[in-house]
CSV table of C-alpha atoms in Angstrom, one decimal:
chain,number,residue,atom,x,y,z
A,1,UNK,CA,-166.2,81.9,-171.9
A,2,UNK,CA,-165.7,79.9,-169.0
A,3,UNK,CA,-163.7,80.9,-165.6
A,4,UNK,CA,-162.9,78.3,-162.9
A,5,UNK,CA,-160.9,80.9,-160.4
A,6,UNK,CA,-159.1,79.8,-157.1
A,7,UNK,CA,-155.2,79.0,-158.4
A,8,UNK,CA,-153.0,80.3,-156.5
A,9,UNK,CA,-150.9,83.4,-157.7
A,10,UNK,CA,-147.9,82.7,-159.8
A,11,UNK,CA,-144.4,84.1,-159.7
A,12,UNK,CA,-144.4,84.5,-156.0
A,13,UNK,CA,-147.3,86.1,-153.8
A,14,UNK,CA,-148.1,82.2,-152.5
A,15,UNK,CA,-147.7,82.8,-148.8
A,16,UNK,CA,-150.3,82.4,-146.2
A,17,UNK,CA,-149.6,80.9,-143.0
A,18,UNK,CA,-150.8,76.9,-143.2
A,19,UNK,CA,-153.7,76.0,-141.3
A,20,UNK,CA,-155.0,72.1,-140.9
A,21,UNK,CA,-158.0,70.9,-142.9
A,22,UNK,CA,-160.0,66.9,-142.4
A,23,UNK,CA,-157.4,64.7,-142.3
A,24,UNK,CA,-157.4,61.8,-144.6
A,25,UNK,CA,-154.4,58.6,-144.4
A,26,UNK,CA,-153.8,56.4,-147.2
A,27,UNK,CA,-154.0,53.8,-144.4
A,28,UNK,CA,-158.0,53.1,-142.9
A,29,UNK,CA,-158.0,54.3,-139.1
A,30,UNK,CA,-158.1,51.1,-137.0
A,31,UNK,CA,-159.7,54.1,-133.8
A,32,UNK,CA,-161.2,57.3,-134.2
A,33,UNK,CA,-159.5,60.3,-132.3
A,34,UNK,CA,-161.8,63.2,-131.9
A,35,UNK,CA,-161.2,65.7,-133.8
A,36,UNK,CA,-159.5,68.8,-133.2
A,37,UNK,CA,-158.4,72.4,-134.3
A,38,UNK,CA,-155.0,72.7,-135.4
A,39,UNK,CA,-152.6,75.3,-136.6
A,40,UNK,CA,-149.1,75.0,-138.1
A,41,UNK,CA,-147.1,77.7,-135.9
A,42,UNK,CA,-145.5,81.2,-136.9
A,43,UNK,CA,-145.9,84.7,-135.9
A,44,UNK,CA,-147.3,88.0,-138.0
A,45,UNK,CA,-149.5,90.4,-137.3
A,46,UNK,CA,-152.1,91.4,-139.2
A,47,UNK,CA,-151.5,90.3,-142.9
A,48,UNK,CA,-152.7,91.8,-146.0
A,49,UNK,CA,-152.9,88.7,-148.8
A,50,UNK,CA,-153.2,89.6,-152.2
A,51,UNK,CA,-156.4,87.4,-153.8
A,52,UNK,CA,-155.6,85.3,-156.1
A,53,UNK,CA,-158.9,84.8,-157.5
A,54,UNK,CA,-159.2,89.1,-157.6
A,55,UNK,CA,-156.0,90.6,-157.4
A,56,UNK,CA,-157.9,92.6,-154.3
A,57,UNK,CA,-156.5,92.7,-151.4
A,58,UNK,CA,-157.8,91.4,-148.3
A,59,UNK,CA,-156.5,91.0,-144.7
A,60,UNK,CA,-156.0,88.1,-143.1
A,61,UNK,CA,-155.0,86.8,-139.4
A,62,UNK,CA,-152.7,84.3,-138.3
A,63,UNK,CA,-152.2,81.9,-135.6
A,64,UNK,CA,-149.6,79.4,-136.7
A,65,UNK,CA,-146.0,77.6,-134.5
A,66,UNK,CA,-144.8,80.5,-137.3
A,67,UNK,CA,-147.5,83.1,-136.2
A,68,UNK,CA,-150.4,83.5,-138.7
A,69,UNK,CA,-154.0,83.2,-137.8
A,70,UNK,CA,-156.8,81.0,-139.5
A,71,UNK,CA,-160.0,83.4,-140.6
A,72,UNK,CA,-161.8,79.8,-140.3
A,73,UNK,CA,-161.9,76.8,-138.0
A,74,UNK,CA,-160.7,73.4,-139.4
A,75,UNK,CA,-160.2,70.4,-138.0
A,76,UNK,CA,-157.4,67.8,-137.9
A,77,UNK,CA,-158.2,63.4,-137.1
A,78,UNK,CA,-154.7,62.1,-136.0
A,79,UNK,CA,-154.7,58.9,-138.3
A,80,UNK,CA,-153.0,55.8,-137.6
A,81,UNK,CA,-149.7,55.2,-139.2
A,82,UNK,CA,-148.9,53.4,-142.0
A,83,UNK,CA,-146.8,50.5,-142.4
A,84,UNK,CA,-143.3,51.1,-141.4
A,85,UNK,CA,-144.5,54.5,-138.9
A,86,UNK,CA,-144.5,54.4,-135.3
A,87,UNK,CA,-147.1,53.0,-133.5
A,88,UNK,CA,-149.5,55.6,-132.0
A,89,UNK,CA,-150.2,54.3,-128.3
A,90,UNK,CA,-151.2,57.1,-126.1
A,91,UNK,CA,-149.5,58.6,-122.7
A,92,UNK,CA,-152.4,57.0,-119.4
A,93,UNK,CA,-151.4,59.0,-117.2
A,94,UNK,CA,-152.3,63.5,-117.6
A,95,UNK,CA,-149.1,65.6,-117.1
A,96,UNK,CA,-149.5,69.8,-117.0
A,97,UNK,CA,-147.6,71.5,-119.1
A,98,UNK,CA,-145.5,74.3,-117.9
A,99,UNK,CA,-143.8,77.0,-119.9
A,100,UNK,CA,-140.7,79.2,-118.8
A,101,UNK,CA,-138.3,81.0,-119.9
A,102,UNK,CA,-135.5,78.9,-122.2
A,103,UNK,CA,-132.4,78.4,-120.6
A,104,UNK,CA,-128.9,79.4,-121.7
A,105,UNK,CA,-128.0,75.3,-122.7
A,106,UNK,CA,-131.9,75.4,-123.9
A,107,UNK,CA,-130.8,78.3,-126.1
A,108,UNK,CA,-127.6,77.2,-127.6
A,109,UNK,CA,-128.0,76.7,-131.7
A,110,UNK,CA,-131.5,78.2,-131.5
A,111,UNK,CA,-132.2,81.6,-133.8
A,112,UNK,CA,-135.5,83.7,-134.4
A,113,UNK,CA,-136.3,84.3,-137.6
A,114,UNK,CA,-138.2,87.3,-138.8
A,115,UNK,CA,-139.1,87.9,-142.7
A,116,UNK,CA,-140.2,90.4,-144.5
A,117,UNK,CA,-143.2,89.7,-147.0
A,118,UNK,CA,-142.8,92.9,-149.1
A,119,UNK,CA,-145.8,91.5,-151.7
A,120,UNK,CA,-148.2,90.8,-149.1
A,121,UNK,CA,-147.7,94.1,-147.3
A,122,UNK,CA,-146.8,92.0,-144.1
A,123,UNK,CA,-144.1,90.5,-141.7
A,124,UNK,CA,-143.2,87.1,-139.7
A,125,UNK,CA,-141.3,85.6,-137.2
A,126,UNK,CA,-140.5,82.1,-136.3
A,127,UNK,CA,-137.5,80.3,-135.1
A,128,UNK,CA,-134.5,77.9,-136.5
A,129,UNK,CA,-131.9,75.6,-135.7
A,130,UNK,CA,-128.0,76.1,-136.5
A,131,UNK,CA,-127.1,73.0,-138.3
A,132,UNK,CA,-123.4,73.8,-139.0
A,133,UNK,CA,-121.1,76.8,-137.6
A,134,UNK,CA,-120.6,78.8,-141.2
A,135,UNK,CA,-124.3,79.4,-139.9
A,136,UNK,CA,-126.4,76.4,-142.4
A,137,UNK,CA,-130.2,76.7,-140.7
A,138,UNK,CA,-132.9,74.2,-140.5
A,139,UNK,CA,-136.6,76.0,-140.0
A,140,UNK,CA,-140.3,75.1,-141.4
A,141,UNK,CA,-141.2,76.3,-144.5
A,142,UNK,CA,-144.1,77.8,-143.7
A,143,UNK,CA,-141.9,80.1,-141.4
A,144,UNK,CA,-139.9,81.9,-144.8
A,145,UNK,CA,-142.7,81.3,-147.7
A,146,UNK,CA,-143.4,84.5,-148.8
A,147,UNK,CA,-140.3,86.1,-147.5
A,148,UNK,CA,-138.6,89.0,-149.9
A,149,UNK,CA,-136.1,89.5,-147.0
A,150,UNK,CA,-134.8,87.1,-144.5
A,151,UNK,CA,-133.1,88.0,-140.8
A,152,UNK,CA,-132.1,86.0,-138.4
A,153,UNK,CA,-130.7,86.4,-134.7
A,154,UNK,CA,-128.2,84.2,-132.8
A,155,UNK,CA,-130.0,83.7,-129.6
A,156,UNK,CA,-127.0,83.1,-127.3
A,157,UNK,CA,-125.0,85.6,-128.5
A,158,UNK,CA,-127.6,88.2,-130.3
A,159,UNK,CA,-125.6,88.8,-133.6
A,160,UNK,CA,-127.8,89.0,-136.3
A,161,UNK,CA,-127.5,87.8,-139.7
A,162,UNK,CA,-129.1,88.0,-143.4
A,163,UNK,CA,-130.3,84.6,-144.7
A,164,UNK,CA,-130.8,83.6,-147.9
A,165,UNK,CA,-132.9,80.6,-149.3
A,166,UNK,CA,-130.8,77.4,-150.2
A,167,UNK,CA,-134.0,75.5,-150.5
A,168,UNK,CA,-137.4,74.4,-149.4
A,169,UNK,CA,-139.8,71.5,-149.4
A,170,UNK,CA,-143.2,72.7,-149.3
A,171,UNK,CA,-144.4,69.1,-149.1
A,172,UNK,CA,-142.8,68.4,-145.8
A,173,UNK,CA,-142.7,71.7,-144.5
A,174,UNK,CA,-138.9,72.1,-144.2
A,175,UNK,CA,-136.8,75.0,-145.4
A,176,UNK,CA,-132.8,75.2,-145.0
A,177,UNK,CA,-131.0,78.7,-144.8
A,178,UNK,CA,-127.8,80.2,-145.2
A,179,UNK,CA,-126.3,83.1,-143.0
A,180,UNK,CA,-124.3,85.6,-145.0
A,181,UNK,CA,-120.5,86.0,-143.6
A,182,UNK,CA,-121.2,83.9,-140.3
A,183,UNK,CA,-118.3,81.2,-138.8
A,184,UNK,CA,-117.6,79.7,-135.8
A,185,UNK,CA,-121.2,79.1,-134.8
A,186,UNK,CA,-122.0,77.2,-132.0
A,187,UNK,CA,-124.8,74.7,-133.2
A,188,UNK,CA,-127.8,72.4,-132.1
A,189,UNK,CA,-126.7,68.4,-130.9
A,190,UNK,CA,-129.5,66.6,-132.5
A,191,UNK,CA,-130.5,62.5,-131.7
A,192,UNK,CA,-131.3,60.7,-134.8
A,193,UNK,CA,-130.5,57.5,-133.0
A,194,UNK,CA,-133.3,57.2,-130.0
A,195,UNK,CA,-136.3,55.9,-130.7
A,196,UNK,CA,-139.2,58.2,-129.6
A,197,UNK,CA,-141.2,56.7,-127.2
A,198,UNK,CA,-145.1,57.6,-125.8
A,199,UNK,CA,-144.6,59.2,-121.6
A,200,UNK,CA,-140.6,60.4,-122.8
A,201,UNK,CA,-140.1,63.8,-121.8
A,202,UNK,CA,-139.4,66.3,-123.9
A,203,UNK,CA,-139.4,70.8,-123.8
A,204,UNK,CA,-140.5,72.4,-126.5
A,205,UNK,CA,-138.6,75.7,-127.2
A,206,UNK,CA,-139.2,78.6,-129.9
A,207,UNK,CA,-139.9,82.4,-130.1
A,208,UNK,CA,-143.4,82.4,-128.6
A,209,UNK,CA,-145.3,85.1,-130.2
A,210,UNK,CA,-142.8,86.7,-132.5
A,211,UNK,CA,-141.4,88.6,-129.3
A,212,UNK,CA,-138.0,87.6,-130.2
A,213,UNK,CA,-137.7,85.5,-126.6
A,214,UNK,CA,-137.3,82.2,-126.2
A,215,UNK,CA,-139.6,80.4,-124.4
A,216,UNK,CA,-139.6,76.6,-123.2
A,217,UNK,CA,-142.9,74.2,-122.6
A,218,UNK,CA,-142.3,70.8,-121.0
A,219,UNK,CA,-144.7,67.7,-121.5
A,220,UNK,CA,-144.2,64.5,-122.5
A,221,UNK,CA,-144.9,62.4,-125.9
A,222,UNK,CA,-148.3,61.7,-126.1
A,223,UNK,CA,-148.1,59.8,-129.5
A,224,UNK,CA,-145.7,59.0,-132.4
A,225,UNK,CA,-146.2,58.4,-136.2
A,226,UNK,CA,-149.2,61.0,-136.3
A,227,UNK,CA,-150.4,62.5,-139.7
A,228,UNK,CA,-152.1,65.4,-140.5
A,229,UNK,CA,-153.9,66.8,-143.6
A,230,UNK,CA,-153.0,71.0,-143.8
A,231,UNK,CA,-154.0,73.5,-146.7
A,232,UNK,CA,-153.4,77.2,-146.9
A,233,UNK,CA,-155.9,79.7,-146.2
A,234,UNK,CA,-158.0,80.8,-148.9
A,235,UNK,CA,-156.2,78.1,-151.2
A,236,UNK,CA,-157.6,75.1,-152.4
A,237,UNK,CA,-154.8,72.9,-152.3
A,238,UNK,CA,-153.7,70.7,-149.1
A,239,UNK,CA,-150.3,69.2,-147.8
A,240,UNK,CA,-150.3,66.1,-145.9
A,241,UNK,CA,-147.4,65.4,-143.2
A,242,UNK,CA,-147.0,62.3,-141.5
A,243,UNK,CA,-144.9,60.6,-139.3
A,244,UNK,CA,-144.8,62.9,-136.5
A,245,UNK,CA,-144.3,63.7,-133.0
A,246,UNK,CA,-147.5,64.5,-130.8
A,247,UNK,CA,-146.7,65.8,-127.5
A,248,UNK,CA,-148.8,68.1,-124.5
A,249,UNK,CA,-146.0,70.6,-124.6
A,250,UNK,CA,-147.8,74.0,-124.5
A,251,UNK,CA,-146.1,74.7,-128.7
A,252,UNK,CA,-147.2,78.1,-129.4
A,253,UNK,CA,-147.4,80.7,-132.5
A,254,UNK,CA,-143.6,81.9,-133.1
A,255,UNK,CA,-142.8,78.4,-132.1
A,256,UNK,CA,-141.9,76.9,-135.6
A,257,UNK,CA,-139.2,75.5,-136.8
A,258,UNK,CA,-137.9,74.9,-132.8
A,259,UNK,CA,-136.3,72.5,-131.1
A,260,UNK,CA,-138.3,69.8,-129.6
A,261,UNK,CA,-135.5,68.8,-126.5
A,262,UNK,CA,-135.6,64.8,-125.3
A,263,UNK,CA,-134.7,64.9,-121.6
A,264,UNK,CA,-131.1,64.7,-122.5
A,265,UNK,CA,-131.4,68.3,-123.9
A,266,UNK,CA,-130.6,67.1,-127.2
A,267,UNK,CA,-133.0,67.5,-130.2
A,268,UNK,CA,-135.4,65.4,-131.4
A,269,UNK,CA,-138.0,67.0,-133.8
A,270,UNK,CA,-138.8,70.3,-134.9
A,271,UNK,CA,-141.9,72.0,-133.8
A,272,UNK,CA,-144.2,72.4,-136.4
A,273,UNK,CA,-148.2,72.4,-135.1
A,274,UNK,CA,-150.5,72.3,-132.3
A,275,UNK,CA,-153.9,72.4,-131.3
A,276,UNK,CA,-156.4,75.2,-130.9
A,277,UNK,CA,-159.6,75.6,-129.5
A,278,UNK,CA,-159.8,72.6,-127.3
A,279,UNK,CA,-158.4,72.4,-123.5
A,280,UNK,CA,-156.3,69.8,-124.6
A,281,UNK,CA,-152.7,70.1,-125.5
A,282,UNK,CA,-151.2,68.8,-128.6
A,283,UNK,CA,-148.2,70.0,-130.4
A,284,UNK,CA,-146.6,68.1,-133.2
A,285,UNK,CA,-142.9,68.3,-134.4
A,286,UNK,CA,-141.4,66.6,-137.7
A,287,UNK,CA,-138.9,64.0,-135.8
A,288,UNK,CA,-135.4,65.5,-136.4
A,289,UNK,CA,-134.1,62.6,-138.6
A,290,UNK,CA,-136.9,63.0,-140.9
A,291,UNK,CA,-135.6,66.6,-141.3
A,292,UNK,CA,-132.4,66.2,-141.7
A,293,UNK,CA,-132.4,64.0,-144.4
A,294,UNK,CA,-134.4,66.6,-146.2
A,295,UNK,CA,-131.7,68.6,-145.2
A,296,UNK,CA,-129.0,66.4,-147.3
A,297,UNK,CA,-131.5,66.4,-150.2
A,298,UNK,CA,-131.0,69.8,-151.0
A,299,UNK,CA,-127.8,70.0,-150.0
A,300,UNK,CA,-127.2,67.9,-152.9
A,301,UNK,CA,-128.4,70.8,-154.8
A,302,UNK,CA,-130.6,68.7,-157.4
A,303,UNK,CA,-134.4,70.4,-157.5
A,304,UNK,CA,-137.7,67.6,-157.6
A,305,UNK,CA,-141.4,67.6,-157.7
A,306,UNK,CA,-140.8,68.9,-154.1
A,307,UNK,CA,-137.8,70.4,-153.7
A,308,UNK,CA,-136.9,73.7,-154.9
A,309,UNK,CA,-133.2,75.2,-154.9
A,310,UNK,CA,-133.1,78.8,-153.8
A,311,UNK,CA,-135.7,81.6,-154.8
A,312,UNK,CA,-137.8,81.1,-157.7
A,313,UNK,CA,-138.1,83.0,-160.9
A,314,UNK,CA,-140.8,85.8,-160.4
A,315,UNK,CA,-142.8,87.1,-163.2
A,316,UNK,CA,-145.5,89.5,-160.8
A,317,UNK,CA,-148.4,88.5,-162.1
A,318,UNK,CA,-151.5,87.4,-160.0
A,319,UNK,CA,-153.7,84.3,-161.9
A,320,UNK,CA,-157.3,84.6,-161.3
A,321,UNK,CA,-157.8,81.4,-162.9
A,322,UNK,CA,-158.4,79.6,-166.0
A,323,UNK,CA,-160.4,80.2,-169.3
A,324,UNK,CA,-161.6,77.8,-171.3
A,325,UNK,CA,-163.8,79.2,-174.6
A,326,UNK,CA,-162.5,80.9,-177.7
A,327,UNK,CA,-159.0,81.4,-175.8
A,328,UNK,CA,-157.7,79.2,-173.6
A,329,UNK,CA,-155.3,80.2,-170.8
A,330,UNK,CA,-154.8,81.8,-167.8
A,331,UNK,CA,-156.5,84.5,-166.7
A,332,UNK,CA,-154.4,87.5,-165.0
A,333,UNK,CA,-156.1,88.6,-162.0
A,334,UNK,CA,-153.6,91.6,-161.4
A,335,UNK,CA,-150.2,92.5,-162.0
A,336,UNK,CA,-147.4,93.7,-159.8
A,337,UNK,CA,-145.8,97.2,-160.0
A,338,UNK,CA,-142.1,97.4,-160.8
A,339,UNK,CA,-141.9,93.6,-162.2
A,340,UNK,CA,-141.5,92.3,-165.5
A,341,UNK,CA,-144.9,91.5,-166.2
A,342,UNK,CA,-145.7,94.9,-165.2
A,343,UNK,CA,-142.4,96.5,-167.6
A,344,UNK,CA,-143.9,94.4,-170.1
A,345,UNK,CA,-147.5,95.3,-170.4
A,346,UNK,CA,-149.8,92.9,-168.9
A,347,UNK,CA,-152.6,93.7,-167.1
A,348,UNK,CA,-155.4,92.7,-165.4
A,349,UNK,CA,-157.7,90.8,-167.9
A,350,UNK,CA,-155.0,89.3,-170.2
A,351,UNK,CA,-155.0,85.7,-170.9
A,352,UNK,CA,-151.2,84.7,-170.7
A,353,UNK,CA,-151.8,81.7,-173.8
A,354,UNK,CA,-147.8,79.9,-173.9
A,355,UNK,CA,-144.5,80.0,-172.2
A,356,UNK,CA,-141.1,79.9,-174.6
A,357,UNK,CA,-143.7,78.9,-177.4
A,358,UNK,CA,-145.5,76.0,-174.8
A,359,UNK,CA,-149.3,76.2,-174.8
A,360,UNK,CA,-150.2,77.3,-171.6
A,361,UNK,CA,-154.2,75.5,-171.0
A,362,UNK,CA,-154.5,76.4,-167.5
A,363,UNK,CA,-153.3,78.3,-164.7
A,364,UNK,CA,-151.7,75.4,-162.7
A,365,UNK,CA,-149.9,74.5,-166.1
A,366,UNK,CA,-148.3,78.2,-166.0
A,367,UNK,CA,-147.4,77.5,-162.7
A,368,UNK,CA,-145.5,74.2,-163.3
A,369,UNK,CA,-143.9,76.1,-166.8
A,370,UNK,CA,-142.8,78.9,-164.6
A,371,UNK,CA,-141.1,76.7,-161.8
A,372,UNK,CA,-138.7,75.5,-164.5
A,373,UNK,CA,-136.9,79.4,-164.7
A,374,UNK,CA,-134.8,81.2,-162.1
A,375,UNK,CA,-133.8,84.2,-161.4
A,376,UNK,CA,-132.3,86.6,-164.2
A,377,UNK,CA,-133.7,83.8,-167.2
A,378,UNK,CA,-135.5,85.0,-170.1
A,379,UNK,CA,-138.9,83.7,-171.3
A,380,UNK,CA,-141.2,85.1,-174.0
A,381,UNK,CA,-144.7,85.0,-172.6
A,382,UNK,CA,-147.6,84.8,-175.4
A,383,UNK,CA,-150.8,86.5,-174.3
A,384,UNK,CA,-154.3,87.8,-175.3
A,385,UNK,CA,-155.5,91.4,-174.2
A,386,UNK,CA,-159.0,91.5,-173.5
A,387,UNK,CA,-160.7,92.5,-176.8
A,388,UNK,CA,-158.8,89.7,-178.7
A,389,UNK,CA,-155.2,91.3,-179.5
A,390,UNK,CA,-152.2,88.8,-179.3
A,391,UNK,CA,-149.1,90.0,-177.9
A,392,UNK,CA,-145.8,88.2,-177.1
A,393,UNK,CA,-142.9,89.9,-175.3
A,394,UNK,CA,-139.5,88.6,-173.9
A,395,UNK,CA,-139.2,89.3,-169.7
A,396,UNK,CA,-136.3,88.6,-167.3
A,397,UNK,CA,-137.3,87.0,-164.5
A,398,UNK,CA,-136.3,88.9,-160.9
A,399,UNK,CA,-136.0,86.9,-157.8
A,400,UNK,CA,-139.2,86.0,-156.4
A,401,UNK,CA,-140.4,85.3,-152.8
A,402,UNK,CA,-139.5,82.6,-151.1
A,403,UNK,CA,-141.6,79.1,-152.3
């Protein structure tokens, strides 16, 4: 018997803040930048991450603009863009970035957003945009993945709201939220209609550090149509964004899923990234109109390869990979007290063989079977025990963390 481990765990313990890897652009670099560390932005504390690979778990720090740490440097080549991006032409002349405390206009339509990962033994914080005043919120994924609970505070006035999920794009790190009973909200004026240019100034505003204060950072646009290459911690999957804003704005951990101001004060991007390790600034922020339209896709309601629509169906198991011998499947690494895997007798050691009577033949095909279900659906999972006994039972699915 054969085990390839490493997939990530399935039914909803797949959060760890993103960290940037090599980057690589479909597009051959006409210049080579030098390389640097970078970090998508939001704020935890210590983090206990359940292993995928072990079901063990082990802690983990963060450092990213939604405050996680990376256990290990990586290193991120700003590419060139591809036909139809923005030139990347570089700001000549240095500016020093400053940060200070946000002003009231600065603050206006901004909320902090702190989560609750109840699998992973852990919280976060981050930040958001009101896009409509029944209380619709734009943030980074990254900021909510993971989240069992979200809450979220109105800066300006300090009421504070539960979220829930209306979707998520993992693949372009963009999650949209929805306040429970809120009206009359004052939100955000973004600029979809300027083109970003290298030398503009912008400010750079989010909950630096999780502290529930907003901070701003003024620079300037040091580049535009900038890709990165980012993977999870521990995972062995990547996510590539492109297109975005590059600027020496001081963007922090706690800082995701903020406003990036023009000097006009209204906003054009959403800070997602930056820089570590190197005296050099560089923050990065997915250009507003980029997000938006995301936005509109799943407010269409209509899920894709990328886009999911609300929280996913949870079984509670973790997959420690798959087996390939006399039975073929994936392997269950550990299960999850009080969910339906657990209700239903699996355990750790079980080889989970078919989904609703579908051959499962690897642990990334349970993963793309399982992200057909929702919430409060009924499967019937096939599985083998350990010394060869087949077993089949019917489970509900409960509502899993957020993708």
């Amino acid at each position: 018997m054969d085990t390839n481990e490493s997939e990530p765990i399935v039914g909803g313990i797949d959060n760890d803040g993103l960290e940037p890897e090599p980057g690589v652009s479909s597009v051959a670099p006409r210049k080579k930048w030098r390389k640097r560390s970078i970090v998508i932005l939001s704020a935890v504390g210590a983090v206990i991450v359940a292993s995928a690979a072990t079901g063990i778990a082990a802690t983990a720090q963060i450092v990213t603009a939604d405050s996680r740490t990376s256990s290990s440097g990586t290193t991120v080549t700003p590419q060139q863009p591809g036909p139809g991006q923005f030139g990347n032409s570089r700001a000549s002349t240095a500016v020093t970035p400053s940060a200070t405390a946000a002003t009231n206009a600065q603050a206006v339509g901004v909320v902090t957003i702190d989560t609750v990962l109840k699998y992973q033994g852990a919280a976060a914080a981050g930040t958001g945009m009101i896009l409509t005043s029944s209380g619709e919120i734009l943030t980074n994924n990254h900021v909510i993945a993971g989240a069992t609970s979200i809450s979220v505070t109105v800066v300006s006035t300090g009421a504070v709201y539960v979220a829930d999920v209306v979707g998520t794009d993992a693949s372009s790190d963009i999650a949209v939220l929805q306040l429970e009973n809120a009206s009359g909200l004052s939100t955000v004026t973004t600029d979809t209609t300027t083109q970003t240019a290298v030398t503009n100034d912008v400010t750079a505003v989010g909950n630096a550090g999780g502290t529930g204060t907003l901070v701003a950072a003024s620079g300037q646009i040091t580049a535009v149509g900038q890709a990165i290459t980012a993977s999870g911690d521990g995972t062995s999957g990547s996510e590539a964004l492109s297109g975005l804003i590059e600027t020496n704005a001081n963007v922090v951990a706690g800082d995701s899923g903020g406003p990036l101001y023009d000097a006009g004060g209204e906003v054009i991007g959403i800070d997602t990234a930056a820089s570590s390790g190197s005296s050099t600034v560089a923050g990065y922020a997915i250009p507003i109109g980029t997000a938006l339209g995301i936005v509109n896709q799943i407010g269409a309601g209509a899920e894709t390869s990328t886009i999911t629509i609300g929280y996913p169906g949870f079984l509670g198991v973790e997959i420690g990979g798959t087996v390939v011998g006399t039975t073929v499947g994936a392997t269950v690494g550990g299960v999850i007290a009080a969910t339906p895997a657990a209700a239903a007798g699996l355990v750790a050691g079980d080889t989970i063989t078919a989904v609703n009577g579908s051959a499962v033949a690897s642990a990334s095909q349970l993963s793309q079977l399982l992200r057909n279900y929702k919430p409060g659906d009924s499967v019937t999972i096939g599985w083998t025990d350990a010394v060869g006994g087949i077993h089949s039972a019917s489970m509900v699915l409960i509502q899993g963390p957020a993708d």
